């Protein structure tokens, strides 16, 4: 970007400061960094903690990403819950994810009715 060198270490420091100030986007961004292992050591537990904090503040994409983390861990019931919450908040991809889980037999009509 305009000749500036990317400094991920400094970015993480700034995100962490923003987290202390309650910025949900900073939680989400840290979650993405740790989930992907992008220039930082991959740490799924840290990623989930940051996604959870952002989701609790109403961050829809963080809620969806929590759904994927739970899905990848084999926790389909929790994944469905996260996808349903983010779908109710208007995240179209989450609704598609719920439909796919239903078609795979991993979600039931009862799961959908609970929400």
mmCIF file of N, CA and C in Angstrom:
data_model
loop_
_atom_site.group_PDB
_atom_site.id
_atom_site.type_symbol
_atom_site.label_atom_id
_atom_site.label_comp_id
_atom_site.label_asym_id
_atom_site.label_seq_id
_atom_site.Cartn_x
_atom_site.Cartn_y
_atom_site.Cartn_z
ATOM 1 N N UNK A 1 0.841 -1.171 0.000
ATOM 2 C CA UNK A 1 0.000 0.000 0.000
ATOM 3 C C UNK A 1 0.887 1.235 0.000
ATOM 4 N N UNK A 2 0.959 1.916 -1.087
ATOM 5 C CA UNK A 2 1.682 3.172 -1.205
ATOM 6 C C UNK A 2 3.104 3.085 -0.669
ATOM 7 N N UNK A 3 3.786 1.981 -0.899
ATOM 8 C CA UNK A 3 5.179 1.847 -0.532
ATOM 9 C C UNK A 3 5.438 1.560 0.937
ATOM 10 N N UNK A 4 4.383 1.377 1.723
ATOM 11 C CA UNK A 4 4.570 1.060 3.133
ATOM 12 C C UNK A 4 4.827 -0.428 3.300
ATOM 13 N N UNK A 5 5.716 -0.757 4.202
ATOM 14 C CA UNK A 5 6.025 -2.150 4.486
ATOM 15 C C UNK A 5 4.986 -2.680 5.475
ATOM 16 N N UNK A 6 4.468 -3.876 5.191
ATOM 17 C CA UNK A 6 3.504 -4.483 6.106
ATOM 18 C C UNK A 6 4.232 -4.963 7.357
ATOM 19 N N UNK A 7 3.720 -4.572 8.493
ATOM 20 C CA UNK A 7 4.300 -4.947 9.773
ATOM 21 C C UNK A 7 3.207 -5.637 10.589
ATOM 22 N N UNK A 8 3.121 -6.941 10.422
ATOM 23 C CA UNK A 8 2.043 -7.701 11.063
ATOM 24 C C UNK A 8 2.160 -7.641 12.580
ATOM 25 N N UNK A 9 3.370 -7.674 13.088
ATOM 26 C CA UNK A 9 3.560 -7.596 14.539
ATOM 27 C C UNK A 9 2.957 -6.306 15.077
ATOM 28 N N UNK A 10 3.225 -5.206 14.391
ATOM 29 C CA UNK A 10 2.673 -3.912 14.821
ATOM 30 C C UNK A 10 1.157 -3.902 14.655
ATOM 31 N N UNK A 11 0.677 -4.509 13.584
ATOM 32 C CA UNK A 11 -0.771 -4.576 13.364
ATOM 33 C C UNK A 11 -1.446 -5.330 14.506
ATOM 34 N N UNK A 12 -0.862 -6.459 14.915
ATOM 35 C CA UNK A 12 -1.433 -7.235 16.026
ATOM 36 C C UNK A 12 -1.443 -6.385 17.292
ATOM 37 N N UNK A 13 -0.353 -5.651 17.543
ATOM 38 C CA UNK A 13 -0.309 -4.774 18.720
ATOM 39 C C UNK A 13 -1.432 -3.740 18.681
ATOM 40 N N UNK A 14 -1.636 -3.138 17.518
ATOM 41 C CA UNK A 14 -2.682 -2.121 17.385
ATOM 42 C C UNK A 14 -4.076 -2.731 17.519
ATOM 43 N N UNK A 15 -4.276 -3.915 16.929
ATOM 44 C CA UNK A 15 -5.561 -4.601 17.097
ATOM 45 C C UNK A 15 -5.819 -4.893 18.566
ATOM 46 N N UNK A 16 -4.784 -5.341 19.278
ATOM 47 C CA UNK A 16 -4.956 -5.655 20.694
ATOM 48 C C UNK A 16 -5.292 -4.412 21.504
ATOM 49 N N UNK A 17 -4.710 -3.282 21.141
ATOM 50 C CA UNK A 17 -5.064 -2.026 21.810
ATOM 51 C C UNK A 17 -6.505 -1.657 21.502
ATOM 52 N N UNK A 18 -6.911 -1.853 20.262
ATOM 53 C CA UNK A 18 -8.292 -1.555 19.874
ATOM 54 C C UNK A 18 -9.268 -2.479 20.600
ATOM 55 N N UNK A 19 -8.863 -3.742 20.802
ATOM 56 C CA UNK A 19 -9.682 -4.696 21.554
ATOM 57 C C UNK A 19 -9.925 -4.176 22.964
ATOM 58 N N UNK A 20 -8.868 -3.641 23.580
ATOM 59 C CA UNK A 20 -8.998 -3.091 24.929
ATOM 60 C C UNK A 20 -9.994 -1.939 24.975
ATOM 61 N N UNK A 21 -10.155 -1.257 23.850
ATOM 62 C CA UNK A 21 -11.107 -0.151 23.761
ATOM 63 C C UNK A 21 -12.498 -0.630 23.357
ATOM 64 N N UNK A 22 -12.649 -1.944 23.132
ATOM 65 C CA UNK A 22 -13.957 -2.509 22.815
ATOM 66 C C UNK A 22 -14.346 -2.481 21.354
ATOM 67 N N UNK A 23 -13.381 -2.430 20.456
ATOM 68 C CA UNK A 23 -13.671 -2.387 19.017
ATOM 69 C C UNK A 23 -13.897 -3.809 18.501
ATOM 70 N N UNK A 24 -15.158 -4.104 18.137
ATOM 71 C CA UNK A 24 -15.479 -5.476 17.717
ATOM 72 C C UNK A 24 -14.765 -5.869 16.436
ATOM 73 N N UNK A 25 -14.514 -4.923 15.527
ATOM 74 C CA UNK A 25 -13.799 -5.235 14.291
ATOM 75 C C UNK A 25 -12.377 -5.719 14.589
ATOM 76 N N UNK A 26 -11.779 -5.194 15.652
ATOM 77 C CA UNK A 26 -10.427 -5.622 16.019
ATOM 78 C C UNK A 26 -10.445 -7.071 16.480
ATOM 79 N N UNK A 27 -11.465 -7.442 17.261
ATOM 80 C CA UNK A 27 -11.603 -8.846 17.670
ATOM 81 C C UNK A 27 -11.735 -9.733 16.435
ATOM 82 N N UNK A 28 -12.587 -9.312 15.517
ATOM 83 C CA UNK A 28 -12.804 -10.100 14.308
ATOM 84 C C UNK A 28 -11.506 -10.240 13.508
ATOM 85 N N UNK A 29 -10.794 -9.137 13.321
ATOM 86 C CA UNK A 29 -9.557 -9.162 12.540
ATOM 87 C C UNK A 29 -8.506 -10.060 13.190
ATOM 88 N N UNK A 30 -8.390 -9.996 14.503
ATOM 89 C CA UNK A 30 -7.456 -10.891 15.196
ATOM 90 C C UNK A 30 -7.898 -12.338 15.039
ATOM 91 N N UNK A 31 -9.201 -12.582 15.106
ATOM 92 C CA UNK A 31 -9.715 -13.927 14.902
ATOM 93 C C UNK A 31 -9.325 -14.480 13.547
ATOM 94 N N UNK A 32 -9.459 -13.661 12.524
ATOM 95 C CA UNK A 32 -9.099 -14.080 11.165
ATOM 96 C C UNK A 32 -7.597 -14.369 11.073
ATOM 97 N N UNK A 33 -6.784 -13.479 11.647
ATOM 98 C CA UNK A 33 -5.330 -13.697 11.612
ATOM 99 C C UNK A 33 -4.952 -15.025 12.259
ATOM 100 N N UNK A 34 -5.490 -15.274 13.459
ATOM 101 C CA UNK A 34 -5.134 -16.499 14.173
ATOM 102 C C UNK A 34 -5.757 -17.744 13.534
ATOM 103 N N UNK A 35 -6.932 -17.623 12.968
ATOM 104 C CA UNK A 35 -7.579 -18.773 12.324
ATOM 105 C C UNK A 35 -6.814 -19.206 11.073
ATOM 106 N N UNK A 36 -6.343 -18.231 10.323
ATOM 107 C CA UNK A 36 -5.653 -18.527 9.067
ATOM 108 C C UNK A 36 -4.157 -18.741 9.237
ATOM 109 N N UNK A 37 -3.629 -18.301 10.368
ATOM 110 C CA UNK A 37 -2.183 -18.375 10.535
ATOM 111 C C UNK A 37 -1.476 -17.442 9.570
ATOM 112 N N UNK A 38 -2.135 -16.329 9.256
ATOM 113 C CA UNK A 38 -1.594 -15.359 8.303
ATOM 114 C C UNK A 38 -0.545 -14.482 8.976
ATOM 115 N N UNK A 39 0.711 -14.838 8.769
ATOM 116 C CA UNK A 39 1.845 -14.083 9.303
ATOM 117 C C UNK A 39 1.942 -14.132 10.829
ATOM 118 N N UNK A 40 1.077 -14.916 11.451
ATOM 119 C CA UNK A 40 1.156 -15.201 12.888
ATOM 120 C C UNK A 40 0.981 -16.707 13.039
ATOM 121 N N UNK A 41 1.363 -17.240 14.180
ATOM 122 C CA UNK A 41 1.195 -18.678 14.393
ATOM 123 C C UNK A 41 -0.289 -19.008 14.482
ATOM 124 N N UNK A 42 -0.711 -20.017 13.740
ATOM 125 C CA UNK A 42 -2.116 -20.422 13.755
ATOM 126 C C UNK A 42 -2.495 -20.881 15.154
ATOM 127 N N UNK A 43 -3.605 -20.343 15.655
ATOM 128 C CA UNK A 43 -4.070 -20.660 16.996
ATOM 129 C C UNK A 43 -5.598 -20.612 16.995
ATOM 130 N N UNK A 44 -6.209 -21.774 16.801
ATOM 131 C CA UNK A 44 -7.660 -21.857 16.688
ATOM 132 C C UNK A 44 -8.351 -21.410 17.968
ATOM 133 N N UNK A 45 -7.781 -21.726 19.115
ATOM 134 C CA UNK A 45 -8.395 -21.323 20.389
ATOM 135 C C UNK A 45 -8.444 -19.800 20.509
ATOM 136 N N UNK A 46 -7.340 -19.129 20.156
ATOM 137 C CA UNK A 46 -7.317 -17.661 20.197
ATOM 138 C C UNK A 46 -8.300 -17.091 19.177
ATOM 139 N N UNK A 47 -8.328 -17.701 17.999
ATOM 140 C CA UNK A 47 -9.246 -17.235 16.962
ATOM 141 C C UNK A 47 -10.683 -17.300 17.464
ATOM 142 N N UNK A 48 -11.043 -18.421 18.077
ATOM 143 C CA UNK A 48 -12.414 -18.586 18.572
ATOM 144 C C UNK A 48 -12.737 -17.593 19.683
ATOM 145 N N UNK A 49 -11.772 -17.341 20.560
ATOM 146 C CA UNK A 49 -12.012 -16.352 21.630
ATOM 147 C C UNK A 49 -12.294 -14.971 21.040
ATOM 148 N N UNK A 50 -11.536 -14.603 20.022
ATOM 149 C CA UNK A 50 -11.764 -13.290 19.399
ATOM 150 C C UNK A 50 -13.071 -13.273 18.606
ATOM 151 N N UNK A 51 -13.371 -14.363 17.903
ATOM 152 C CA UNK A 51 -14.650 -14.438 17.197
ATOM 153 C C UNK A 51 -15.816 -14.340 18.181
ATOM 154 N N UNK A 52 -15.710 -15.041 19.310
ATOM 155 C CA UNK A 52 -16.773 -15.007 20.310
ATOM 156 C C UNK A 52 -16.991 -13.596 20.839
ATOM 157 N N UNK A 53 -15.897 -12.907 21.137
ATOM 158 C CA UNK A 53 -16.014 -11.539 21.660
ATOM 159 C C UNK A 53 -16.679 -10.627 20.631
ATOM 160 N N UNK A 54 -16.280 -10.755 19.374
ATOM 161 C CA UNK A 54 -16.878 -9.929 18.320
ATOM 162 C C UNK A 54 -18.342 -10.301 18.114
ATOM 163 N N UNK A 55 -18.639 -11.597 18.131
ATOM 164 C CA UNK A 55 -20.015 -12.056 17.938
ATOM 165 C C UNK A 55 -20.923 -11.562 19.062
ATOM 166 N N UNK A 56 -20.419 -11.546 20.277
ATOM 167 C CA UNK A 56 -21.211 -11.068 21.410
ATOM 168 C C UNK A 56 -21.530 -9.573 21.284
ATOM 169 N N UNK A 57 -20.727 -8.874 20.484
ATOM 170 C CA UNK A 57 -20.970 -7.444 20.227
ATOM 171 C C UNK A 57 -21.813 -7.246 18.963
ATOM 172 N N UNK A 58 -22.269 -8.345 18.375
ATOM 173 C CA UNK A 58 -23.142 -8.251 17.206
ATOM 174 C C UNK A 58 -22.445 -8.343 15.862
ATOM 175 N N UNK A 59 -21.210 -8.808 15.830
ATOM 176 C CA UNK A 59 -20.476 -8.932 14.559
ATOM 177 C C UNK A 59 -20.950 -10.193 13.840
ATOM 178 N N UNK A 60 -21.673 -10.005 12.752
ATOM 179 C CA UNK A 60 -22.320 -11.104 12.042
ATOM 180 C C UNK A 60 -21.310 -12.069 11.416
ATOM 181 N N UNK A 61 -20.269 -11.551 10.782
ATOM 182 C CA UNK A 61 -19.279 -12.418 10.143
ATOM 183 C C UNK A 61 -18.522 -13.248 11.178
ATOM 184 N N UNK A 62 -18.271 -12.668 12.340
ATOM 185 C CA UNK A 62 -17.608 -13.421 13.415
ATOM 186 C C UNK A 62 -18.488 -14.583 13.849
ATOM 187 N N UNK A 63 -19.796 -14.349 13.935
ATOM 188 C CA UNK A 63 -20.733 -15.408 14.319
ATOM 189 C C UNK A 63 -20.698 -16.523 13.283
ATOM 190 N N UNK A 64 -20.681 -16.168 12.018
ATOM 191 C CA UNK A 64 -20.607 -17.172 10.952
ATOM 192 C C UNK A 64 -19.292 -17.953 11.041
ATOM 193 N N UNK A 65 -18.193 -17.237 11.275
ATOM 194 C CA UNK A 65 -16.897 -17.915 11.384
ATOM 195 C C UNK A 65 -16.864 -18.866 12.572
ATOM 196 N N UNK A 66 -17.537 -18.501 13.660
ATOM 197 C CA UNK A 66 -17.661 -19.432 14.790
ATOM 198 C C UNK A 66 -18.384 -20.697 14.349
ATOM 199 N N UNK A 67 -19.401 -20.512 13.527
ATOM 200 C CA UNK A 67 -20.108 -21.669 12.987
ATOM 201 C C UNK A 67 -19.172 -22.588 12.226
ATOM 202 N N UNK A 68 -18.299 -22.007 11.409
ATOM 203 C CA UNK A 68 -17.345 -22.825 10.658
ATOM 204 C C UNK A 68 -16.335 -23.507 11.563
ATOM 205 N N UNK A 69 -15.877 -22.796 12.583
ATOM 206 C CA UNK A 69 -14.915 -23.412 13.516
ATOM 207 C C UNK A 69 -15.561 -24.604 14.221
ATOM 208 N N UNK A 70 -16.809 -24.449 14.639
ATOM 209 C CA UNK A 70 -17.520 -25.556 15.299
ATOM 210 C C UNK A 70 -17.774 -26.696 14.319
ATOM 211 N N UNK A 71 -18.130 -26.360 13.101
ATOM 212 C CA UNK A 71 -18.354 -27.379 12.076
ATOM 213 C C UNK A 71 -17.077 -28.179 11.851
ATOM 214 N N UNK A 72 -15.969 -27.487 11.684
ATOM 215 C CA UNK A 72 -14.692 -28.162 11.440
ATOM 216 C C UNK A 72 -14.258 -29.019 12.623
ATOM 217 N N UNK A 73 -14.711 -28.663 13.824
ATOM 218 C CA UNK A 73 -14.388 -29.448 15.025
ATOM 219 C C UNK A 73 -15.378 -30.599 15.228
ATOM 220 N N UNK A 74 -16.376 -30.703 14.343
ATOM 221 C CA UNK A 74 -17.362 -31.776 14.447
ATOM 222 C C UNK A 74 -18.504 -31.464 15.396
ATOM 223 N N UNK A 75 -18.603 -30.229 15.855
ATOM 224 C CA UNK A 75 -19.683 -29.809 16.763
ATOM 225 C C UNK A 75 -20.828 -29.217 15.940
ATOM 226 N N UNK A 76 -21.560 -30.091 15.270
ATOM 227 C CA UNK A 76 -22.563 -29.641 14.313
ATOM 228 C C UNK A 76 -23.715 -28.893 14.974
ATOM 229 N N UNK A 77 -24.117 -29.304 16.172
ATOM 230 C CA UNK A 77 -25.208 -28.605 16.850
ATOM 231 C C UNK A 77 -24.838 -27.150 17.136
ATOM 232 N N UNK A 78 -23.610 -26.930 17.606
ATOM 233 C CA UNK A 78 -23.161 -25.557 17.862
ATOM 234 C C UNK A 78 -22.997 -24.785 16.560
ATOM 235 N N UNK A 79 -22.506 -25.459 15.535
ATOM 236 C CA UNK A 79 -22.349 -24.803 14.234
ATOM 237 C C UNK A 79 -23.699 -24.303 13.733
ATOM 238 N N UNK A 80 -24.707 -25.159 13.833
ATOM 239 C CA UNK A 80 -26.052 -24.784 13.385
ATOM 240 C C UNK A 80 -26.552 -23.573 14.163
ATOM 241 N N UNK A 81 -26.342 -23.567 15.465
ATOM 242 C CA UNK A 81 -26.789 -22.433 16.274
ATOM 243 C C UNK A 81 -26.138 -21.126 15.813
ATOM 244 N N UNK A 82 -24.826 -21.169 15.604
ATOM 245 C CA UNK A 82 -24.129 -19.958 15.151
ATOM 246 C C UNK A 82 -24.617 -19.520 13.773
ATOM 247 N N UNK A 83 -24.779 -20.477 12.860
ATOM 248 C CA UNK A 83 -25.258 -20.135 11.521
ATOM 249 C C UNK A 83 -26.668 -19.560 11.574
ATOM 250 N N UNK A 84 -27.522 -20.129 12.416
ATOM 251 C CA UNK A 84 -28.891 -19.622 12.516
ATOM 252 C C UNK A 84 -28.920 -18.196 13.067
ATOM 253 N N UNK A 85 -28.096 -17.935 14.057
ATOM 254 C CA UNK A 85 -28.049 -16.579 14.622
ATOM 255 C C UNK A 85 -27.583 -15.587 13.568
ATOM 256 N N UNK A 86 -26.509 -15.915 12.859
ATOM 257 C CA UNK A 86 -26.010 -14.972 11.854
ATOM 258 C C UNK A 86 -26.973 -14.859 10.671
ATOM 259 N N UNK A 87 -27.680 -15.931 10.352
ATOM 260 C CA UNK A 87 -28.688 -15.864 9.291
ATOM 261 C C UNK A 87 -29.821 -14.928 9.703
ATOM 262 N N UNK A 88 -30.244 -15.015 10.958
ATOM 263 C CA UNK A 88 -31.299 -14.120 11.446
ATOM 264 C C UNK A 88 -30.864 -12.657 11.423
ATOM 265 N N UNK A 89 -29.560 -12.438 11.494
ATOM 266 C CA UNK A 89 -29.028 -11.075 11.438
ATOM 267 C C UNK A 89 -28.778 -10.619 10.004
ATOM 268 N N UNK A 90 -29.192 -11.456 9.034
ATOM 269 C CA UNK A 90 -29.136 -11.059 7.639
ATOM 270 C C UNK A 90 -27.977 -11.603 6.831
ATOM 271 N N UNK A 91 -27.211 -12.524 7.380
ATOM 272 C CA UNK A 91 -26.063 -13.077 6.655
ATOM 273 C C UNK A 91 -26.543 -14.210 5.753
ATOM 274 N N UNK A 92 -26.629 -13.930 4.464
ATOM 275 C CA UNK A 92 -27.178 -14.880 3.490
ATOM 276 C C UNK A 92 -26.388 -16.184 3.422
ATOM 277 N N UNK A 93 -25.056 -16.100 3.488
ATOM 278 C CA UNK A 93 -24.236 -17.313 3.406
ATOM 279 C C UNK A 93 -24.524 -18.249 4.575
ATOM 280 N N UNK A 94 -24.854 -17.694 5.721
ATOM 281 C CA UNK A 94 -25.175 -18.532 6.876
ATOM 282 C C UNK A 94 -26.452 -19.317 6.635
ATOM 283 N N UNK A 95 -27.424 -18.682 5.994
ATOM 284 C CA UNK A 95 -28.657 -19.380 5.658
ATOM 285 C C UNK A 95 -28.361 -20.522 4.690
ATOM 286 N N UNK A 96 -27.490 -20.282 3.740
ATOM 287 C CA UNK A 96 -27.072 -21.328 2.806
ATOM 288 C C UNK A 96 -26.376 -22.459 3.556
ATOM 289 N N UNK A 97 -25.551 -22.110 4.549
ATOM 290 C CA UNK A 97 -24.858 -23.129 5.341
ATOM 291 C C UNK A 97 -25.857 -24.002 6.097
ATOM 292 N N UNK A 98 -26.892 -23.383 6.668
ATOM 293 C CA UNK A 98 -27.920 -24.138 7.389
ATOM 294 C C UNK A 98 -28.620 -25.101 6.422
ATOM 295 N N UNK A 99 -28.942 -24.622 5.246
ATOM 296 C CA UNK A 99 -29.594 -25.472 4.248
ATOM 297 C C UNK A 99 -28.713 -26.669 3.890
ATOM 298 N N UNK A 100 -27.418 -26.415 3.724
ATOM 299 C CA UNK A 100 -26.489 -27.504 3.377
ATOM 300 C C UNK A 100 -26.399 -28.534 4.499
ATOM 301 N N UNK A 101 -26.348 -28.052 5.747
ATOM 302 C CA UNK A 101 -26.309 -28.980 6.883
ATOM 303 C C UNK A 101 -27.587 -29.800 6.942
ATOM 304 N N UNK A 102 -28.707 -29.179 6.652
ATOM 305 C CA UNK A 102 -29.990 -29.883 6.634
ATOM 306 C C UNK A 102 -29.978 -30.956 5.541
ATOM 307 N N UNK A 103 -29.484 -30.614 4.353
ATOM 308 C CA UNK A 103 -29.447 -31.558 3.236
ATOM 309 C C UNK A 103 -28.490 -32.721 3.512
ATOM 310 N N UNK A 104 -27.445 -32.487 4.304
ATOM 311 C CA UNK A 104 -26.504 -33.547 4.665
ATOM 312 C C UNK A 104 -27.010 -34.390 5.826
ATOM 313 N N UNK A 105 -28.151 -34.008 6.394
ATOM 314 C CA UNK A 105 -28.697 -34.743 7.525
ATOM 315 C C UNK A 105 -28.068 -34.352 8.857
ATOM 316 N N UNK A 106 -27.325 -33.255 8.883
ATOM 317 C CA UNK A 106 -26.677 -32.806 10.113
ATOM 318 C C UNK A 106 -27.540 -31.829 10.896
ATOM 319 N N UNK A 107 -28.614 -31.369 10.291
ATOM 320 C CA UNK A 107 -29.587 -30.498 10.968
ATOM 321 C C UNK A 107 -30.969 -31.087 10.728
ATOM 322 N N UNK A 108 -31.817 -30.946 11.710
ATOM 323 C CA UNK A 108 -33.190 -31.466 11.597
ATOM 324 C C UNK A 108 -34.173 -30.308 11.630
ATOM 325 N N UNK A 109 -35.417 -30.630 11.332
ATOM 326 C CA UNK A 109 -36.476 -29.600 11.409
ATOM 327 C C UNK A 109 -36.571 -29.071 12.836
ATOM 328 N N UNK A 110 -36.344 -29.946 13.810
ATOM 329 C CA UNK A 110 -36.388 -29.519 15.212
ATOM 330 C C UNK A 110 -35.290 -28.488 15.498
ATOM 331 N N UNK A 111 -34.112 -28.704 14.931
ATOM 332 C CA UNK A 111 -33.024 -27.730 15.109
ATOM 333 C C UNK A 111 -33.442 -26.371 14.585
ATOM 334 N N UNK A 112 -34.109 -26.383 13.460
ATOM 335 C CA UNK A 112 -34.521 -25.120 12.832
ATOM 336 C C UNK A 112 -35.665 -24.473 13.596
ATOM 337 N N UNK A 113 -36.520 -25.283 14.212
ATOM 338 C CA UNK A 113 -37.671 -24.761 14.934
ATOM 339 C C UNK A 113 -37.278 -24.137 16.282
ATOM 340 N N UNK A 114 -36.168 -24.585 16.855
ATOM 341 C CA UNK A 114 -35.733 -24.077 18.150
ATOM 342 C C UNK A 114 -35.468 -22.588 18.072
ATOM 343 N N UNK A 115 -34.910 -22.176 16.984
ATOM 344 C CA UNK A 115 -34.522 -20.786 16.837
ATOM 345 C C UNK A 115 -35.746 -19.967 16.542
#
